[in-house]
CSV table of C-alpha atoms and ligand atoms in Angstrom, one decimal:
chain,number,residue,atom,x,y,z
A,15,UNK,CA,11.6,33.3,-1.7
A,16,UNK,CA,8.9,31.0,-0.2
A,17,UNK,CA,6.4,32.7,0.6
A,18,UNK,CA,4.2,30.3,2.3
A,19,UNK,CA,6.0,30.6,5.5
A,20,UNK,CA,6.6,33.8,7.7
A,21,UNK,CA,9.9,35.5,8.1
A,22,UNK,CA,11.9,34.8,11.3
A,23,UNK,CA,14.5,36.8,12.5
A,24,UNK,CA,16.4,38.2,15.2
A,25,UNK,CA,19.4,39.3,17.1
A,26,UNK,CA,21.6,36.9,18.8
A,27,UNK,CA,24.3,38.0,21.5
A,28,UNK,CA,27.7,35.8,21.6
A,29,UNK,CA,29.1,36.0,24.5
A,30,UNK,CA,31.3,34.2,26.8
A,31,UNK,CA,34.9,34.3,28.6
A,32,UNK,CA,37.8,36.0,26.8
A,33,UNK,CA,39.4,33.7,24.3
A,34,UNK,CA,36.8,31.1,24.1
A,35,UNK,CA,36.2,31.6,20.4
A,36,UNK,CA,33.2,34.2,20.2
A,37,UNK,CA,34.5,35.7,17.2
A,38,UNK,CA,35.8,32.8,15.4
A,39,UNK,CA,32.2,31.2,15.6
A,40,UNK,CA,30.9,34.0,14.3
A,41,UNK,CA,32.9,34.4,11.0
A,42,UNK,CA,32.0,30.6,10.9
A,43,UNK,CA,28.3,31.3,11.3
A,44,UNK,CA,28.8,33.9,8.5
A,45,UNK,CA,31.6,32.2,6.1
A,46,UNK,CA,33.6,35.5,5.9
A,47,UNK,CA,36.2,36.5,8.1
A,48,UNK,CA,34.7,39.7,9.6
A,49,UNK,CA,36.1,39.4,13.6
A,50,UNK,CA,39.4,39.5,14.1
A,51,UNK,CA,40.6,36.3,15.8
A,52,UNK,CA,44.5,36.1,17.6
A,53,UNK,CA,45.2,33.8,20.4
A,54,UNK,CA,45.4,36.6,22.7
A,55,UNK,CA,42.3,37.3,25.3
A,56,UNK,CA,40.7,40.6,24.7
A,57,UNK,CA,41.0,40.7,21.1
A,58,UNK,CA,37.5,42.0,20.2
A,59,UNK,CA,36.6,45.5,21.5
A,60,UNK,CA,33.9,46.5,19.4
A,61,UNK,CA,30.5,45.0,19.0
A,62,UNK,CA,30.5,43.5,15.8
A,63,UNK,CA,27.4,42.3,13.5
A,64,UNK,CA,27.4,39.6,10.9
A,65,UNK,CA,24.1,39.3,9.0
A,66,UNK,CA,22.6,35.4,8.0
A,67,UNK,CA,20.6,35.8,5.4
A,68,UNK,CA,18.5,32.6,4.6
A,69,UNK,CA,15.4,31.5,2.9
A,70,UNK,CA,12.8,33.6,5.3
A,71,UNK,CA,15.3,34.1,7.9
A,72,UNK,CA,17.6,36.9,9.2
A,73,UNK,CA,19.6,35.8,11.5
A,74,UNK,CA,21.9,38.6,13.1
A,75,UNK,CA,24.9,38.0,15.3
A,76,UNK,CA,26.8,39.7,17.3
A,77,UNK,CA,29.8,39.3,18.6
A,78,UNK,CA,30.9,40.7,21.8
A,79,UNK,CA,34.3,41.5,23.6
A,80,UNK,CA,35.2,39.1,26.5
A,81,UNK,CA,33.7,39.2,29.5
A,82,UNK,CA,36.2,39.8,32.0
A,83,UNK,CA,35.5,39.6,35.9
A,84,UNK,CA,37.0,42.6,36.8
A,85,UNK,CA,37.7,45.7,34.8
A,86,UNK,CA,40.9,47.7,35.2
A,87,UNK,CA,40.4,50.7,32.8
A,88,UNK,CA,37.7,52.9,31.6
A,89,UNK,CA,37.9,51.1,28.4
A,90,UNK,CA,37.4,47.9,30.2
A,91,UNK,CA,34.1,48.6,31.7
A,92,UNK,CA,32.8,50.7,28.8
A,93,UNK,CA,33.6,46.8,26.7
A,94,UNK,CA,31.1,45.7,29.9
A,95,UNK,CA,28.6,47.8,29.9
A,96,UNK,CA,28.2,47.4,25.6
A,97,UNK,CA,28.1,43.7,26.6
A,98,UNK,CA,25.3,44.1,28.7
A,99,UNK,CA,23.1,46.3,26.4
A,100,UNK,CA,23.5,43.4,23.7
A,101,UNK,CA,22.2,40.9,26.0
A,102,UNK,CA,19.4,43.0,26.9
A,103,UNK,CA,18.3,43.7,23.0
A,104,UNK,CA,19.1,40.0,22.0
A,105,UNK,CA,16.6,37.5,21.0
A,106,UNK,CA,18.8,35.1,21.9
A,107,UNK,CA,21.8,34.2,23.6
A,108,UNK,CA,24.6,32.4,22.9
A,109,UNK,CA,26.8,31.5,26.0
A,110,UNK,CA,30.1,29.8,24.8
A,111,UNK,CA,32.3,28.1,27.1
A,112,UNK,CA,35.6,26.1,26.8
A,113,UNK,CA,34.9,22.0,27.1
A,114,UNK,CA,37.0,21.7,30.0
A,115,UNK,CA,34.8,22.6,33.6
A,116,UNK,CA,31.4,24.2,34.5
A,117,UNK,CA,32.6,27.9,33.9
A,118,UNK,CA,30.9,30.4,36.3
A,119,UNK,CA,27.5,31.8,35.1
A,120,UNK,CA,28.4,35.8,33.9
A,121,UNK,CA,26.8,37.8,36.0
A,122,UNK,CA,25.7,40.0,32.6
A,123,UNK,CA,23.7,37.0,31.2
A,124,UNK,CA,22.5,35.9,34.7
A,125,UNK,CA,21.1,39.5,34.5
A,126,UNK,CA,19.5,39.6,31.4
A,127,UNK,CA,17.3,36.7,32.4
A,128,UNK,CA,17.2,35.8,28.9
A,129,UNK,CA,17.2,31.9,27.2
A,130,UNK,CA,20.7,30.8,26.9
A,131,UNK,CA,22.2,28.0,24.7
A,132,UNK,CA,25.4,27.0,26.0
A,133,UNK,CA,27.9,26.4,23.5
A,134,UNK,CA,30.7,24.2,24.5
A,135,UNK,CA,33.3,25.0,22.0
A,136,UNK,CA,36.8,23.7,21.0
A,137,UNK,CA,35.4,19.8,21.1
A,138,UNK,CA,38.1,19.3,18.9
A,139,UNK,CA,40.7,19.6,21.6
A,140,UNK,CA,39.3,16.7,23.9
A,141,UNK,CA,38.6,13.1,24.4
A,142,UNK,CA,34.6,13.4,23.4
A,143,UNK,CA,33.7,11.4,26.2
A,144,UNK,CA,34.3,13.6,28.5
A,145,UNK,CA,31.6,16.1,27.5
A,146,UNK,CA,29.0,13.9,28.8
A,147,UNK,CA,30.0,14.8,32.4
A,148,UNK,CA,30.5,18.4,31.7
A,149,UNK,CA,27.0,18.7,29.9
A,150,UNK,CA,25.2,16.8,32.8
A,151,UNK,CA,27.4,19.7,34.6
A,152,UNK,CA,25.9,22.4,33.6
A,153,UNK,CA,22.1,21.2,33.0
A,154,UNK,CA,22.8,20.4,36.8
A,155,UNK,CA,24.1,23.6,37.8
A,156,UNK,CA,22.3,26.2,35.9
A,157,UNK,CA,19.3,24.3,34.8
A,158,UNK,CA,20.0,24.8,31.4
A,159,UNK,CA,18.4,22.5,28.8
A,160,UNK,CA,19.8,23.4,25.8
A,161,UNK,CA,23.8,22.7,25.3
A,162,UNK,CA,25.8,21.9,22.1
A,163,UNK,CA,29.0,21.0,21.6
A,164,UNK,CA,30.8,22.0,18.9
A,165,UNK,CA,34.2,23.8,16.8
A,166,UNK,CA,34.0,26.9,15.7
A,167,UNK,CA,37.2,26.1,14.0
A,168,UNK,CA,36.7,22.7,12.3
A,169,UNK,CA,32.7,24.0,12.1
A,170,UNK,CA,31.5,20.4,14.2
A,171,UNK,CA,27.9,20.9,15.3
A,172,UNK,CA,27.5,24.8,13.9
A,173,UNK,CA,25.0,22.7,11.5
A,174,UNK,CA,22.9,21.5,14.5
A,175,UNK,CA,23.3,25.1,16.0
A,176,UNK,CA,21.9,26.7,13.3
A,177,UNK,CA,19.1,24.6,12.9
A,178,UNK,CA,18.1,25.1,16.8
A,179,UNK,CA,18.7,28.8,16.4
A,180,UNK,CA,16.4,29.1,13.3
A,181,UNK,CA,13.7,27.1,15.5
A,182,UNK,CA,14.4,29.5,18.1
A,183,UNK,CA,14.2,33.4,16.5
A,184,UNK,CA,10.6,34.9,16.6
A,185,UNK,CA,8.2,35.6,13.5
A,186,UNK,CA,8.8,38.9,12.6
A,187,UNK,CA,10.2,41.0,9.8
A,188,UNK,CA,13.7,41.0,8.4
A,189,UNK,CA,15.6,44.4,10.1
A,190,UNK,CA,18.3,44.9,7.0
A,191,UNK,CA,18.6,44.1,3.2
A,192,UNK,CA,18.5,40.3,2.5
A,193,UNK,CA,22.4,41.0,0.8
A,194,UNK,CA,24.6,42.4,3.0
A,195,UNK,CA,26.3,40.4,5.9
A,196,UNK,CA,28.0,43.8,7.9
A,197,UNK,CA,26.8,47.0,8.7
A,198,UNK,CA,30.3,48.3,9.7
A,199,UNK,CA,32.7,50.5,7.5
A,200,UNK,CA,35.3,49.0,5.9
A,201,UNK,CA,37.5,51.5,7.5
A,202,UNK,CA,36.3,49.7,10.9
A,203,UNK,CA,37.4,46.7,9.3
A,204,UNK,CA,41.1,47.6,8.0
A,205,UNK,CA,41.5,49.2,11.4
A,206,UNK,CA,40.5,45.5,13.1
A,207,UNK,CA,42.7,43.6,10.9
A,208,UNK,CA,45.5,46.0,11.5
A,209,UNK,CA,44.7,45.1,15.3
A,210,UNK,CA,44.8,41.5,14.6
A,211,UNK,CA,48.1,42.3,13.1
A,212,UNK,CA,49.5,43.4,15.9
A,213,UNK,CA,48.2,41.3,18.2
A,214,UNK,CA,49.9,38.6,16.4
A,215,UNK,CA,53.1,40.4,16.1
A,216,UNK,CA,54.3,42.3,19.6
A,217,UNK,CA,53.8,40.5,23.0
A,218,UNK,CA,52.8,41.8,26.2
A,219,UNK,CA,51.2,45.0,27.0
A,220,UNK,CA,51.9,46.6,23.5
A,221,UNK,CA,48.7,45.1,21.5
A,222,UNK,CA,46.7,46.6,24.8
A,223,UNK,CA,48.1,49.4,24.3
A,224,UNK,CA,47.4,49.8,21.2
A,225,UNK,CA,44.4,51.4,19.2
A,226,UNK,CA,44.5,52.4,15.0
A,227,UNK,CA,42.3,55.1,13.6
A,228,UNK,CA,42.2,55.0,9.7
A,229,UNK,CA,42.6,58.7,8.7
A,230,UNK,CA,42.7,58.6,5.3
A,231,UNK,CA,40.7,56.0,2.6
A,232,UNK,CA,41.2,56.8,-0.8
A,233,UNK,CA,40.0,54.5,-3.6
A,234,UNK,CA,41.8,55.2,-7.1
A,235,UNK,CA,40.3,54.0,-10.3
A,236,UNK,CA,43.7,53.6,-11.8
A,237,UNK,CA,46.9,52.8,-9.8
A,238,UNK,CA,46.9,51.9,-5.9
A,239,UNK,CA,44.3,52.6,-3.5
A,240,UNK,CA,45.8,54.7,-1.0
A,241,UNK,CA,45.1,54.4,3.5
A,242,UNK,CA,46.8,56.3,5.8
A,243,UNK,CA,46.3,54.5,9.5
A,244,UNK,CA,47.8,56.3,12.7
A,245,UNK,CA,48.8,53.5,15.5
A,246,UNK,CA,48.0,55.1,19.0
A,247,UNK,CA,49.6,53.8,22.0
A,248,UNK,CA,50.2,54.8,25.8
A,249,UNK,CA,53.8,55.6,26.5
A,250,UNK,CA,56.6,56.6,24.9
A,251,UNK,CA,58.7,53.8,25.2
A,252,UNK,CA,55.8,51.9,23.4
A,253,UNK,CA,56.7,53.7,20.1
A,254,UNK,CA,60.5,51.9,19.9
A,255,UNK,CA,59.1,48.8,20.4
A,256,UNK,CA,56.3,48.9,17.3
A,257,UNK,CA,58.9,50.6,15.3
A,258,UNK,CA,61.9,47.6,15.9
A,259,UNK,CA,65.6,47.8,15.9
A,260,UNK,CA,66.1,49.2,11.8
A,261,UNK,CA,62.2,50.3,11.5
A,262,UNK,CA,61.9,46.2,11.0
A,263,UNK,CA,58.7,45.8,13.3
A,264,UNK,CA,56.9,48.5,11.5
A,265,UNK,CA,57.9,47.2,8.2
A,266,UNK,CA,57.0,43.5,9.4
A,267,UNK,CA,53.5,44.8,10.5
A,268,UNK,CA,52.5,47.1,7.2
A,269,UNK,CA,53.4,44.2,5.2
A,270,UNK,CA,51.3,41.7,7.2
A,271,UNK,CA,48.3,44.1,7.1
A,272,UNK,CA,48.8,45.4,3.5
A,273,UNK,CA,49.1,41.7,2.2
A,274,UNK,CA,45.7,40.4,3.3
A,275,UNK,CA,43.7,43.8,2.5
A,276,UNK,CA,45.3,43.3,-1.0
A,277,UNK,CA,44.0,39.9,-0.6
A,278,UNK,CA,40.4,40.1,0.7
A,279,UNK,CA,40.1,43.7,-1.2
A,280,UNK,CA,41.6,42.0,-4.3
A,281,UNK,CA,43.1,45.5,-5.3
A,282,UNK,CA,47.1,46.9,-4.5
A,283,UNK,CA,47.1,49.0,-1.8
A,284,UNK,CA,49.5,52.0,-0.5
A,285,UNK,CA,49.3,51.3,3.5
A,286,UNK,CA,51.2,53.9,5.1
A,287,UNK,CA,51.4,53.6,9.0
A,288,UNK,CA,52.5,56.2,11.7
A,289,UNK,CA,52.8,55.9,15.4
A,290,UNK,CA,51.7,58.4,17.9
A,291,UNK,CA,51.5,58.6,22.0
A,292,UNK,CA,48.2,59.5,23.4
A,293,UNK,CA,49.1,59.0,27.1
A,294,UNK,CA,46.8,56.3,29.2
A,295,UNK,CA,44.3,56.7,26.0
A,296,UNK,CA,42.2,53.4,27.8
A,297,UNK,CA,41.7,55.4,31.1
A,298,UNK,CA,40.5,58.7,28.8
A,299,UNK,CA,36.5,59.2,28.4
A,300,UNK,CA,36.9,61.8,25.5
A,301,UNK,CA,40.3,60.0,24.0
A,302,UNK,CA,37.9,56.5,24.1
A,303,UNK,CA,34.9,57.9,22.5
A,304,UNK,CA,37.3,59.5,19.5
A,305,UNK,CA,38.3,56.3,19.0
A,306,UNK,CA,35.4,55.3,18.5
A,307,UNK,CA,34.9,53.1,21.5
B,413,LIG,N1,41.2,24.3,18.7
B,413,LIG,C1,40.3,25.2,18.6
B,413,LIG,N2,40.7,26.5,18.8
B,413,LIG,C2,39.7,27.4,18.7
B,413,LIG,C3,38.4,27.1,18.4
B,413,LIG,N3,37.7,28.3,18.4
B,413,LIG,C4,38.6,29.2,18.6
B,413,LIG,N4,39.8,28.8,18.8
B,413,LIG,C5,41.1,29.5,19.0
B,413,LIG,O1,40.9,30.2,20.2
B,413,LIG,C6,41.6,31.5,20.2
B,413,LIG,C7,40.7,32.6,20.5
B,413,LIG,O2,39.7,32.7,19.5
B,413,LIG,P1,38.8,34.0,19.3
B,413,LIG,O3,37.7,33.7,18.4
B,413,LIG,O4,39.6,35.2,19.1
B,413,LIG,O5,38.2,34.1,20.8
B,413,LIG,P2,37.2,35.3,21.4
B,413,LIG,O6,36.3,34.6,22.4
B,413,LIG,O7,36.6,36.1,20.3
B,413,LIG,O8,38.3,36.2,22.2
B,413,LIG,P3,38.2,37.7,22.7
B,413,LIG,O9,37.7,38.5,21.6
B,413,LIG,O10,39.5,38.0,23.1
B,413,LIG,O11,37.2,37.7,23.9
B,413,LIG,C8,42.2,31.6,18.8
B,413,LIG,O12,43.5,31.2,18.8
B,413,LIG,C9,41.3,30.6,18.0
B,413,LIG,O13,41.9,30.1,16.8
B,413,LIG,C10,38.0,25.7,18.3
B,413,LIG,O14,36.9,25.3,18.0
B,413,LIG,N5,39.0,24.8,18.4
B,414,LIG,MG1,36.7,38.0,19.9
């Protein structure tokens, strides 16, 4: 490590819109999928770290769930409120918009009163030239100086970011071990990718619906590791729907899940999944907070 310049680091909030690509920046940022991503708005529920590690910088994200204008469930507002405590702890703040109009300022980040970069993501899906109009946009409207355009998918610009975000963090000692990139479990992890899953794989309200508690984690040095996940949802009626016409949906799911944590894990793996009604679990204080939410 060089040590003839000082450590920076610091904590930097990502927030934005529902389905503007917080989470896929960050596993960008990081260069490990640790967010799930789907093409469904409110994917990420959690507040979710990813670690930088670089010569004499820490750099820690974290990625936040969508901020929606108005919340229709206890779940809902307790995603706002852990919004707003990240913005008030961060260092920095990244604001990341879609590259199509001058989105309204979040009230959350107007309240922090903290420095913002706007990120205009998804450049990849216009005509370049008109970005110049929406960037005069929003250093017009907001007074913002600082706005990059760039894909969190294709990784255009996330060069340029990190350079200005390095410039940016304060002097100050690292706050974790200069070799991990999470601090979550990687229970929290199979239960997000089993999320992701079924985002992908039911429409509607069922992903919303939905919440998966791992319950059971065994490692085996010989043979397959072993999890046992339980797949909570609302109603009833919600249960035939996961399950399919022949048990085909569950199948379809358990497969999809169990093939990439044999993949990323790079070990077989015993998935076992079961289905349980907890009714209106989202509107629930003590159901949320044993969830983990
Ligand atoms: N074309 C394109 N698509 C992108 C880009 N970034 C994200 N996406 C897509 O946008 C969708 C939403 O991405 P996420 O990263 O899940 O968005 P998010 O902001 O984390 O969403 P929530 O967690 O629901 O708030 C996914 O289908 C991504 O593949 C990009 O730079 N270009
Ligand atoms: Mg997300």
């Amino acid at each position: 490590m060089d040590k003839s310049s000082p450590n920076k680091a610091g904590f930097i909030a990502i927030v934005g819109r529902p389905n503007v690509g917080k989470s896929t920046l960050l596993n960008k940022l990081i260069g490990e999928k640790l967010s799930a991503v789907t093409p469904k708005s409110q994917t990420t529920r959690h507040k979710i770290l990813g670690i930088l590690n670089g010569e004499n910088l820490q750099a820690i994200f974290l990625d936040t769930p969508g901020l929606m204008t108005k919340p229709k469930d206890r779940l809902d507002e307790m995603m706002l409120n852990s919004t707003s405590e990240t913005l008030r702890d961060a260092d920095l703040i990244l604001w990341i918009v879609e590259p199509y109009e001058v989105e309204a300022m979040p009230v959350q980040l107007k309240e922090s009163n903290k420095e913002a970069i706007v990120i205009i993501n998804k450049i990849d899906l216009v005509d370049k030239l008109s970005l110049l109009p929406l960037i005069d946009g929003y250093q017009k409207t907001y007074n913002l100086t600082e706005i990059i355009p760039i894909s969190s998918k294709k990784g255009y610009g996330c060069d340029i970011l990190l350079e200005d975000i390095c410039q940016k963090l304060p002097e100050q000692s690292f706050f974790y071990e200069d070799d991990i990139v999470s601090i979550q479990t990687e229970r929290f992890f199979v239960e997000e990718l089993i999320m992701e899953k079924i985002y992908f794989l039911y429409r509607d309200e069922v992903p919303y619906s939905a919440t998966v508690q791992v319950e059971e984690f065994k490692e085996r040095a010989k043979g397959k590791d072993y999890i046992r996940a339980i797949i909570y949802i609302e109603r009833d009626s919600q249960k035939a729907i996961l399950i399919g016409e022949d048990g085909r949906g569950l199948r379809r799911l358990g497969e999809a899940a169990r093939k990439e944590l044999e993949r990323t894990r790079g070990r077989p793996l015993y998935l076992e999944l079961y289905i349980k009604t907890k009714k209106n679990w989202r509107k629930n204080e003590g159901l949320l907070r044993e969830f983990g939410y």
